[in-house]
XYZ file of N, CA and C in Angstrom:
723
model
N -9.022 26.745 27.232
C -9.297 27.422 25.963
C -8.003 27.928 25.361
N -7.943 28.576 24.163
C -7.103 29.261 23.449
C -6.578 29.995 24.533
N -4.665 30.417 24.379
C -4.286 31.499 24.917
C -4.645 32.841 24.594
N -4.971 33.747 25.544
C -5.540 35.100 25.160
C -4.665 35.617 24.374
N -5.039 36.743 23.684
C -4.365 37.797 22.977
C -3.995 39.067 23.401
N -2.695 39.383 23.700
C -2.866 40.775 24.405
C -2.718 41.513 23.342
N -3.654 42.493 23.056
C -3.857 43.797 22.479
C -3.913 45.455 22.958
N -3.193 46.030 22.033
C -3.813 47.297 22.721
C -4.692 47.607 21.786
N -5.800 49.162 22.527
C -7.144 49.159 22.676
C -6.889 50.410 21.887
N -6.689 51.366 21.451
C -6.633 52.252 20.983
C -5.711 52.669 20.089
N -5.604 53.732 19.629
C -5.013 53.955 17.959
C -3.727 54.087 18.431
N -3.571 55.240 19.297
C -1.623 55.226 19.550
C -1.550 54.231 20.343
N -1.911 53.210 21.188
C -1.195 51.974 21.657
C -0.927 51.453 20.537
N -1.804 51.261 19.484
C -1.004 50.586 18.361
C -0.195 51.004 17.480
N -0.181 52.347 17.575
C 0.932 52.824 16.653
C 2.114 52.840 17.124
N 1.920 53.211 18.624
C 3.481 53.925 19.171
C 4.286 52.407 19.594
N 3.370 51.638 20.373
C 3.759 50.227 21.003
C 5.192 49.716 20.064
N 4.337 49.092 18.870
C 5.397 48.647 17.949
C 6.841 49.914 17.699
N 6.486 50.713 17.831
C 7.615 51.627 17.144
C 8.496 51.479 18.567
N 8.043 51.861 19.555
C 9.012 51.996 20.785
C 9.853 50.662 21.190
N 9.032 49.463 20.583
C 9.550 48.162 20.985
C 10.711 47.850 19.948
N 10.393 48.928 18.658
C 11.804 48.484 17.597
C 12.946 48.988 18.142
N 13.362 50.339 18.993
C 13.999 50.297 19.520
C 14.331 49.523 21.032
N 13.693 48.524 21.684
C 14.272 48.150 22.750
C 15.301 47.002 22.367
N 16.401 47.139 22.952
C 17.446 46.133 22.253
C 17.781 45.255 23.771
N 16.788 44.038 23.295
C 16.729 43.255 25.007
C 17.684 41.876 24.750
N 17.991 41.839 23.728
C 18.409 40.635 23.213
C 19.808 41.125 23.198
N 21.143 39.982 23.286
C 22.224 39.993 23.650
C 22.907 40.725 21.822
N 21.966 39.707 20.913
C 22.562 40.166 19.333
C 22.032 41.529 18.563
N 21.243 41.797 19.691
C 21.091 43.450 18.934
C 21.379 44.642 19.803
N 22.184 45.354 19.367
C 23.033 46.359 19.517
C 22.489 47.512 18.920
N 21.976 48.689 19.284
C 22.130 49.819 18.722
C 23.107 50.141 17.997
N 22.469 50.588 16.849
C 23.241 50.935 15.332
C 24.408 52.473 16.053
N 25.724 52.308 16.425
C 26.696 53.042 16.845
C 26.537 54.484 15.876
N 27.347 55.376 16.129
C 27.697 56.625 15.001
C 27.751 56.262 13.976
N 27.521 56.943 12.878
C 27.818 56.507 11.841
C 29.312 56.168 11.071
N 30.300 56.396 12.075
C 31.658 56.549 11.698
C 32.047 55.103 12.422
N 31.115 54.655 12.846
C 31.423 52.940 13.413
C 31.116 51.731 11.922
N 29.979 52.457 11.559
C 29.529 51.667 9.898
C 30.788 51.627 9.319
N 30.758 50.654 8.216
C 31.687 50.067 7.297
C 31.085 50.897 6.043
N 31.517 51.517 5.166
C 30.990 52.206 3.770
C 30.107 51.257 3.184
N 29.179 51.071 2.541
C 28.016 50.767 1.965
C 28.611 50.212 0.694
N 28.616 49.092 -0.307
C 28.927 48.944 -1.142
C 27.948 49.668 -2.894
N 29.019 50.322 -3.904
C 27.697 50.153 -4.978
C 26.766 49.566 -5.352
N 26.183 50.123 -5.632
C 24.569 49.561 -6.207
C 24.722 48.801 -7.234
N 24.972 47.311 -7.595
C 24.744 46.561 -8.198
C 24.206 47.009 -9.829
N 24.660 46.826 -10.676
C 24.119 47.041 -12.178
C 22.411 46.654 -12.250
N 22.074 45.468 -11.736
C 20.957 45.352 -11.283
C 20.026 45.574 -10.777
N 20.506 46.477 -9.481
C 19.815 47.546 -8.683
C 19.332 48.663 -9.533
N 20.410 48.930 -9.905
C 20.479 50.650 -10.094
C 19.167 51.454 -10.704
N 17.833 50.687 -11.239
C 17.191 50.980 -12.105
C 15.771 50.827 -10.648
N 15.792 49.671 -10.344
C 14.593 49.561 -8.999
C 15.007 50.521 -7.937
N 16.332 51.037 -7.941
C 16.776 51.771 -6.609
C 16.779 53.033 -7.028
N 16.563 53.740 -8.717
C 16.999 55.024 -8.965
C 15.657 56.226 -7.991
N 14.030 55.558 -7.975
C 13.048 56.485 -8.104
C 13.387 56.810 -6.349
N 14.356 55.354 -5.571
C 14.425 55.811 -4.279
C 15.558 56.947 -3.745
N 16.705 56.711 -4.760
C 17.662 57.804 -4.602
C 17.313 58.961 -4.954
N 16.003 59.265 -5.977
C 15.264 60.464 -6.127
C 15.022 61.576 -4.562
N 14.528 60.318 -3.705
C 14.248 61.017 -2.465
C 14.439 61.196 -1.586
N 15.687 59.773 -1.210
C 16.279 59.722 -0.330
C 18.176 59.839 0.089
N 18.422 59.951 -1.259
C 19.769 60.451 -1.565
C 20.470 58.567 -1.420
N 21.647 58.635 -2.246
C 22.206 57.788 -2.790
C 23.068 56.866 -1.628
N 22.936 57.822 -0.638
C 24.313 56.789 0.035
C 23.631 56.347 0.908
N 21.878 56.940 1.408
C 20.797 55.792 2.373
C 20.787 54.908 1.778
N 20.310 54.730 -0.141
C 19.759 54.063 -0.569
C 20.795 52.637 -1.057
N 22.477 53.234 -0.899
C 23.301 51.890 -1.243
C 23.080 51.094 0.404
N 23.488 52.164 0.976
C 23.093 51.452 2.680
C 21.757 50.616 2.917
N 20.552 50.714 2.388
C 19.716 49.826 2.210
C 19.600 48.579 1.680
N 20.881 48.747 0.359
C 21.117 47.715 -0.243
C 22.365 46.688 -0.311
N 22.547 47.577 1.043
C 23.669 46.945 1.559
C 24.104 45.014 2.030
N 24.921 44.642 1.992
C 24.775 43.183 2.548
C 24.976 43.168 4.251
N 25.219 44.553 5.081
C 25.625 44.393 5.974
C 24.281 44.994 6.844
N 23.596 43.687 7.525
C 22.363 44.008 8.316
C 22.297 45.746 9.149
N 23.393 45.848 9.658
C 23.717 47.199 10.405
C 23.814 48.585 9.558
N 24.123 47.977 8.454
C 23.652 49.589 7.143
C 22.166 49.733 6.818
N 21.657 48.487 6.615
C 20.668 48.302 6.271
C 19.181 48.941 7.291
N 19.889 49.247 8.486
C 19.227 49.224 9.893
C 19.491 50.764 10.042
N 20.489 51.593 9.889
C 20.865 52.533 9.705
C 19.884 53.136 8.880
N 19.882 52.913 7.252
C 19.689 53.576 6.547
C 17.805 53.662 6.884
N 17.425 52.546 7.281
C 15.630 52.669 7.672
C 15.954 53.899 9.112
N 16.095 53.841 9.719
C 16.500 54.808 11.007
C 16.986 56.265 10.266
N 17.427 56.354 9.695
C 17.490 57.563 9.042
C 16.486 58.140 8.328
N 16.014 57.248 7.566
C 14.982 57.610 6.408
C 13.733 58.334 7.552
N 13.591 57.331 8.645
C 12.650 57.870 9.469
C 12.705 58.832 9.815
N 14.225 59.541 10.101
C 13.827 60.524 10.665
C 14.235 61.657 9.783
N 14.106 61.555 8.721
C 13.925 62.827 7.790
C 12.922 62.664 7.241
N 12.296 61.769 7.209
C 10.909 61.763 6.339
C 9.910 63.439 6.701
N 9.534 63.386 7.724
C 8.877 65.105 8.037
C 9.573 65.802 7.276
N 10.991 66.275 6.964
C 11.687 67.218 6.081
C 11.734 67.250 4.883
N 11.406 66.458 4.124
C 11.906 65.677 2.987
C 11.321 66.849 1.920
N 12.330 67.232 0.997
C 11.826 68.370 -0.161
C 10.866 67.766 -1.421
N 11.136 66.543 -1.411
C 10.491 65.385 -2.302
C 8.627 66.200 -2.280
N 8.024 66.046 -3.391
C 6.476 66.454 -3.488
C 5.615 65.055 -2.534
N 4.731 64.564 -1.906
C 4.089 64.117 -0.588
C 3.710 62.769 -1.655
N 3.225 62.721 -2.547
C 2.890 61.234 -3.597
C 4.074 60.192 -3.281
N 5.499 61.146 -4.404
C 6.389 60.747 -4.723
C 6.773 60.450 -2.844
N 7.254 60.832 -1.772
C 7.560 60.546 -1.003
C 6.461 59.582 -0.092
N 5.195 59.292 -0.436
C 4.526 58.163 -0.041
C 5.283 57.119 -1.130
N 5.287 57.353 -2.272
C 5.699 55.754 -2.872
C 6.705 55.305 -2.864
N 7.921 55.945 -2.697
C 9.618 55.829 -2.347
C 9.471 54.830 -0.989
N 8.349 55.451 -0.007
C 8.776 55.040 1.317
C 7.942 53.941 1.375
N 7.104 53.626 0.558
C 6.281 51.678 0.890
C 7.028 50.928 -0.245
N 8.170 51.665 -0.818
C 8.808 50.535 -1.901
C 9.656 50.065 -0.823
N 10.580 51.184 0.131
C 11.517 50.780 1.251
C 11.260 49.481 2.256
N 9.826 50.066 2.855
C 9.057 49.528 3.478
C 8.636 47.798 3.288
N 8.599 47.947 1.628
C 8.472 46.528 1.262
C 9.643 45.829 1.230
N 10.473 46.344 0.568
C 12.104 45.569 1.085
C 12.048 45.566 2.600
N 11.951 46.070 3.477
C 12.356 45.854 4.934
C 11.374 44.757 5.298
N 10.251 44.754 4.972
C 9.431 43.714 5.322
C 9.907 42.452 4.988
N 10.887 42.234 4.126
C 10.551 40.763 3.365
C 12.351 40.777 4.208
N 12.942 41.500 4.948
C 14.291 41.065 5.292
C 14.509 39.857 6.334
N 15.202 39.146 6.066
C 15.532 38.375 6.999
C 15.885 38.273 8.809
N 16.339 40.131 8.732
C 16.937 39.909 10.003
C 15.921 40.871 10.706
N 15.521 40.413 12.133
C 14.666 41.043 12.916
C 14.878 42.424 13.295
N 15.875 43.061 13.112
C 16.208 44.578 13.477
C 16.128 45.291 11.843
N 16.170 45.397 10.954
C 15.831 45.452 9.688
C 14.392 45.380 9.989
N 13.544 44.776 9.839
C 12.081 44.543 9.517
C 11.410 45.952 10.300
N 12.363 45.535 11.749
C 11.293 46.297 12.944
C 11.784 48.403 12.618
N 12.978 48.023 12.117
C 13.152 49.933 11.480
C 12.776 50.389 10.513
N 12.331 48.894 9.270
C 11.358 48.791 8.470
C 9.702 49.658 9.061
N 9.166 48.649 10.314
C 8.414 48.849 10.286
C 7.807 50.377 11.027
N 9.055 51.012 11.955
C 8.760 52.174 12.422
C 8.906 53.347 11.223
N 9.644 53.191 10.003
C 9.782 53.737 9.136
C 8.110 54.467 8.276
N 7.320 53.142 8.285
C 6.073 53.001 8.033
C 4.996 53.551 8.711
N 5.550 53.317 10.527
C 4.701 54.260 11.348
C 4.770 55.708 10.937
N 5.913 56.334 11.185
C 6.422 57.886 10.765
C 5.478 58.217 9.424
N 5.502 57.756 8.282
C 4.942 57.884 7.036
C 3.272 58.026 7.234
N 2.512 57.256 8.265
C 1.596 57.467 8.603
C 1.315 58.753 9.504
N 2.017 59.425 10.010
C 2.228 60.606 10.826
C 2.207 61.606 9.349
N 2.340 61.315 8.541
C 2.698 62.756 7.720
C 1.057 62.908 6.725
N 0.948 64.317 6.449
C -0.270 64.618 5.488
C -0.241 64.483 4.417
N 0.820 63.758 3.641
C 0.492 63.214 2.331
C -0.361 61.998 2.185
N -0.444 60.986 3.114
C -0.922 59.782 3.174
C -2.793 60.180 2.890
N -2.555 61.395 3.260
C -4.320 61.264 3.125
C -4.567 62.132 1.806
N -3.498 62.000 0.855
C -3.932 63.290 -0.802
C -3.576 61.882 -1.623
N -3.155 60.748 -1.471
C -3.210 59.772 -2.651
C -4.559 59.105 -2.452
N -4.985 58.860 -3.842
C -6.234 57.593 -4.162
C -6.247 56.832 -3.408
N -7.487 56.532 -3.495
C -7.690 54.551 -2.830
C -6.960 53.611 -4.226
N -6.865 54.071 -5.571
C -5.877 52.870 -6.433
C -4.775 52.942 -6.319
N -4.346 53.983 -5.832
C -2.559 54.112 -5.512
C -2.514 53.157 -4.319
N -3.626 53.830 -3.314
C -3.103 52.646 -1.759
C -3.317 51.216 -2.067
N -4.628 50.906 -3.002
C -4.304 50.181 -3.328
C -3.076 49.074 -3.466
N -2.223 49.254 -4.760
C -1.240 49.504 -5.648
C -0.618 49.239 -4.781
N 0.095 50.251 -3.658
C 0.958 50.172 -2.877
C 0.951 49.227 -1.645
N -0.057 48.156 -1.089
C -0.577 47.921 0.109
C -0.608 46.463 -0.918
N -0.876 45.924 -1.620
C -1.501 45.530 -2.238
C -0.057 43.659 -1.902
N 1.258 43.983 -2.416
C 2.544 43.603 -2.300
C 2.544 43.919 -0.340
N 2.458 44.594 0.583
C 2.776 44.089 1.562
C 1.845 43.777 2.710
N 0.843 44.018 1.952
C -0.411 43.294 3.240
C -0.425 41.624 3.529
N -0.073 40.906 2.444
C -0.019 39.434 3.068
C 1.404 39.022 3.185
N 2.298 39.749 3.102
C 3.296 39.886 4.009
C 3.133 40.053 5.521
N 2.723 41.235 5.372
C 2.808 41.521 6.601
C 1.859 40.794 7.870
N 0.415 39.966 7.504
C -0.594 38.872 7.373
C -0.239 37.679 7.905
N 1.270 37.428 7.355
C 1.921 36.428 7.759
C 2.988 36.752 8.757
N 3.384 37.879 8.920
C 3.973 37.985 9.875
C 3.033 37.590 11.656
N 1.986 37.672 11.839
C 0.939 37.893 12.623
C 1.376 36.544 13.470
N 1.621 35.623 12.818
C 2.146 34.506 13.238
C 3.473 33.991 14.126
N 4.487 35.343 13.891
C 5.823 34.857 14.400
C 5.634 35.098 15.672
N 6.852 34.473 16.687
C 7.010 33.852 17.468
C 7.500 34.924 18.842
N 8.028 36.394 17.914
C 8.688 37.186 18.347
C 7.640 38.337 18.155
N 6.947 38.518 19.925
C 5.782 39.732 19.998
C 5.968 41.097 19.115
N 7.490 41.015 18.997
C 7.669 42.618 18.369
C 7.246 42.702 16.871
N 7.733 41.632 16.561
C 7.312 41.107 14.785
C 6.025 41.243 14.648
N 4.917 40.458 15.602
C 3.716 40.688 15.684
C 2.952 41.728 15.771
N 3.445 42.724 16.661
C 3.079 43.530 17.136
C 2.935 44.965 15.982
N 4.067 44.765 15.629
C 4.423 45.903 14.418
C 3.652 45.494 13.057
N 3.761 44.472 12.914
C 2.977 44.097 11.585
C 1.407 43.962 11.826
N 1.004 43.845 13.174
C -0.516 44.352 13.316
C -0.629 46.084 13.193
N 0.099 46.424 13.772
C -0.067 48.029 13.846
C -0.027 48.791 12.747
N 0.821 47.959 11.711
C 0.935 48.973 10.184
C -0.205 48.335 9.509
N -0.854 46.774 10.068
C -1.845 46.766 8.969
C -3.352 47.596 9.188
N -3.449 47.568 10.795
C -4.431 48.655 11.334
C -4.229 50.005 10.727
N -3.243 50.449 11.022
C -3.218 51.819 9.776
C -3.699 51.966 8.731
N -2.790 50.858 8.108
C -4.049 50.992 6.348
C -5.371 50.823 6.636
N -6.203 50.458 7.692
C -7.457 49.943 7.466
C -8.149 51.515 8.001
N -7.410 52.378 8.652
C -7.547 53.810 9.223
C -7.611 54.625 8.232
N -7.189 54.502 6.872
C -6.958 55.618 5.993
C -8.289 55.750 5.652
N -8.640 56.929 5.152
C -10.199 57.168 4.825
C -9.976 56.186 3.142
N -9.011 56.391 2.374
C -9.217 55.924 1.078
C -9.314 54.567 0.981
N -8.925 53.806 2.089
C -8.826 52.332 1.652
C -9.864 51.842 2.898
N -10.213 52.154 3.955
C -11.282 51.402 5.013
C -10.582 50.151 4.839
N -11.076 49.573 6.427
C -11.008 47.921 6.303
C -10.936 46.699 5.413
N -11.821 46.906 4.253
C -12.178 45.980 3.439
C -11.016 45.211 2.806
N -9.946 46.070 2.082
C -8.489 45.365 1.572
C -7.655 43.888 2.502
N -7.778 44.596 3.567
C -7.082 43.833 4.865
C -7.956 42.585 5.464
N -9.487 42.800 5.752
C -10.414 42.205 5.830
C -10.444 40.357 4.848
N -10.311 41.222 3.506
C -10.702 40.160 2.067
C -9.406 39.391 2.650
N -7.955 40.013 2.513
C -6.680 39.381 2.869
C -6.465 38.317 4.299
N -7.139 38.889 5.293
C -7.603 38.047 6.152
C -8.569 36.768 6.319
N -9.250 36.742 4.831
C -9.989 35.922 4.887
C -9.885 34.746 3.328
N -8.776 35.509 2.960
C -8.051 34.427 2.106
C -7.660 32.975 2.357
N -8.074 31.841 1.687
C -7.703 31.012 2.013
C -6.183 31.049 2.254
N -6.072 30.057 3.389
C -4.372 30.227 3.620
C -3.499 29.350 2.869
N -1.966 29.424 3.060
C -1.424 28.296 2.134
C -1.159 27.216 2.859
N -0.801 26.119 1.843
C -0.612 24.634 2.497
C 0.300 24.529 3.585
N 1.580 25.306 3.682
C 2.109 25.652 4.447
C 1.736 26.083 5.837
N 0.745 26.979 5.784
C 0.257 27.621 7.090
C -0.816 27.117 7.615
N -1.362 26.262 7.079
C -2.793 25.825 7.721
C -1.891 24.950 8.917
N -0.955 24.636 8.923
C -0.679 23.969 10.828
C -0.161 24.869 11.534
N -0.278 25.965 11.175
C 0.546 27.052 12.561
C -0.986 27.732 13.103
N -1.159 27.253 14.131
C -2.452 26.999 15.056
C -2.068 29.059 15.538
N -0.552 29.290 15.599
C -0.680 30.686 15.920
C -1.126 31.667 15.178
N -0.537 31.822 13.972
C -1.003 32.703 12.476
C -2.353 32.602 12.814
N -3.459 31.505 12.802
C -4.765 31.277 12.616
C -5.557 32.163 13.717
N -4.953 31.747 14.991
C -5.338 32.446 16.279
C -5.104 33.970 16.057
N -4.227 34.997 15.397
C -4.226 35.598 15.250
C -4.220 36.671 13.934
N -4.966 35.556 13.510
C -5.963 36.578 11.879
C -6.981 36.337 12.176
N -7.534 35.388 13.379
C -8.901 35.841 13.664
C -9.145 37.030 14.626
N -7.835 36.609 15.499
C -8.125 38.217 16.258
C -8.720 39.186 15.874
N -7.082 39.570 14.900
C -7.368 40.582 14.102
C -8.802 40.977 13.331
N -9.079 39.922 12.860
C -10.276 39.999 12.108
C -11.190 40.691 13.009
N -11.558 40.373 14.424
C -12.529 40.347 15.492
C -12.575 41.861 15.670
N -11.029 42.381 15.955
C -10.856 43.734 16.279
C -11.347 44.890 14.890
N -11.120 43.950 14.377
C -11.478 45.636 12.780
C -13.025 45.289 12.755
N -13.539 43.794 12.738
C -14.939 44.134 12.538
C -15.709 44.860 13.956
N -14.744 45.017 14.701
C -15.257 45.799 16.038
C -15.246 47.212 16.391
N -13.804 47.371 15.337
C -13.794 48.912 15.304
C -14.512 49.663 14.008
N -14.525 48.559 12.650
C -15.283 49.065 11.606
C -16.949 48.909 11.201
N -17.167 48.626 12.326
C -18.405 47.581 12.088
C -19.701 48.956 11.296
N -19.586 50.196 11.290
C -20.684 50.921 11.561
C -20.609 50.703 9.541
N -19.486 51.437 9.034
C -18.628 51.296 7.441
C -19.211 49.897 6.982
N -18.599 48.755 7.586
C -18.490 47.830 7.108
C -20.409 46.804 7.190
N -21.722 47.402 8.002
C -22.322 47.563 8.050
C -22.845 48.196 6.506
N -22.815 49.346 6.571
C -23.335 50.181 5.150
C -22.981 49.472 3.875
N -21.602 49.040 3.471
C -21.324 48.315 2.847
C -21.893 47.017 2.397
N -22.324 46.320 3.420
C -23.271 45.215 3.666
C -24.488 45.826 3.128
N -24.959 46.519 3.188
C -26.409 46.935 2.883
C -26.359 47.735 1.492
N -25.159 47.886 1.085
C -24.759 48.427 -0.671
C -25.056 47.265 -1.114
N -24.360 46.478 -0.770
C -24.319 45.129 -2.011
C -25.643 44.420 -1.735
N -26.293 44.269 -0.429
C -27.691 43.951 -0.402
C -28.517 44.499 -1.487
N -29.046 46.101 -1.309
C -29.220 46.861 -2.330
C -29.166 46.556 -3.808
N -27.759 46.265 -4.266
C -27.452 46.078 -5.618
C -27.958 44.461 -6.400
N -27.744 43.711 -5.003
C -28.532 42.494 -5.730
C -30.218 42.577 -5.606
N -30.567 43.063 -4.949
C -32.242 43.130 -4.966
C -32.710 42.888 -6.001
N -32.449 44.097 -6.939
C -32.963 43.489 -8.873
C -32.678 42.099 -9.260
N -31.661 42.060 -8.646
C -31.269 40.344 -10.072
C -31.788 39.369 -9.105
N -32.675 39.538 -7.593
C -32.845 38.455 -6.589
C -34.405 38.553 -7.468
N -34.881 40.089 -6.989
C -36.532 39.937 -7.576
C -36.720 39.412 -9.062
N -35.570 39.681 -9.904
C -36.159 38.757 -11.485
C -35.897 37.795 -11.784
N -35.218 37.017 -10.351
C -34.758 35.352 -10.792
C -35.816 34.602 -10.434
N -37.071 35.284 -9.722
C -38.376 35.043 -8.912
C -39.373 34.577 -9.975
């Protein structure tokens, strides 16, 4: 049969797992990000930037945010590692510092290099630790989730458990928030895939997982829901009779 899936079973195996694995540096090319007096200065912000990067220097101050936009993977790795760990402090109002940090979040996701993504993605864990996440709308999470859920969808597929691992764990989160439930992640999971991906036999194996596990943990929600829209068609079933 199919190779199994190892999962963890509960909420902090999936939260903490991925975060602890962004720091294990098992591989010969990743190195813990040194003092900061080992970094090379961060170059300016591009004329181009300066306008997508201003609402982030709002909150995170200017010299994370050139370091983010840096060309040098190790600033870039820095500046997510930092952000994380001031996020709890941050004087920024709890909205504005939810939307600064899934604009970050979405740049780290889409980076090329595997230590980037994964400080990306502990960046995202932390943000879920804080009590603003639960005072924005379901159209803001929306809004905001909206750009990195089939990102992150497709990550499910790579080759490298940590990639996997982390990009299951932040999408389980969103499906945890009271404002957004399962359903966003669910529909995205059940999107037809692209021409591209219909031969990676792994991605497939593991958006059904996934799928298996939320309708296992949401099933009671996602139940009621089922019986809303039952409900709502009843009229237009009984007068097509």
């Amino acid at each position: 049969g199919p190779p199994s899936r190892t999962r963890a079973t509960n909420q902090a195996d999936h939260e903490e797992k991925p975060v602890s694995r962004a720091m294990d540096y098992d591989q010969p090319d990743e190195l813990p990000v040194g003092s900061i007096s080992d970094l090379p200065p961060p170059e300016a912000l591009a004329p181009a930037e300066e306008k997508d990067a201003a609402p982030l220097i709002d909150v995170f101050g200017e010299h994370l945010v050139q370091c983010l936009y840096a060309k040098a993977w190790s600033l870039r790795q820095h500046a997510l590692t930092q952000m994380a760990e001031q996020l709890p402090n941050l004087k920024s109002d709890g909205r504005t510092v939810v939307h600064a940090t899934c604009r970050v979040v979405s740049r780290a996701c889409n980076d090329k290099m595997v230590q980037v993504y994964l400080a990306g993605m502990q960046l995202f864990a932390v943000l879920f630790e804080q009590p603003a996440v639960t005072a924005l709308p379901r159209s803001e999470w929306l809004q905001l989730t909206q750009p990195l859920t089939p990102t992150l969808i497709s990550k499910l597929g790579d080759g490298n458990h940590r990639v996997k691992d982390a990009a299951e764990a932040a999408l389980i989160a969103t499906c945890r928030l009271p404002q957004l439930g399962p359903q966003p992640v669910i529909s995205s999971l059940l999107a037809p895939l692209k021409p591209s991906q219909k031969k990676d036999g792994r991605l497939q194996m593991e958006r059904l997982g996934l799928l298996h596990d939320l309708i296992d943990e949401f099933s009671e929600p996602l139940r009621e829901q089922m019986r809303e829209i039952a409900r709502s068609l009843k009229p237009a079933l009984e007068s097509s009779n």
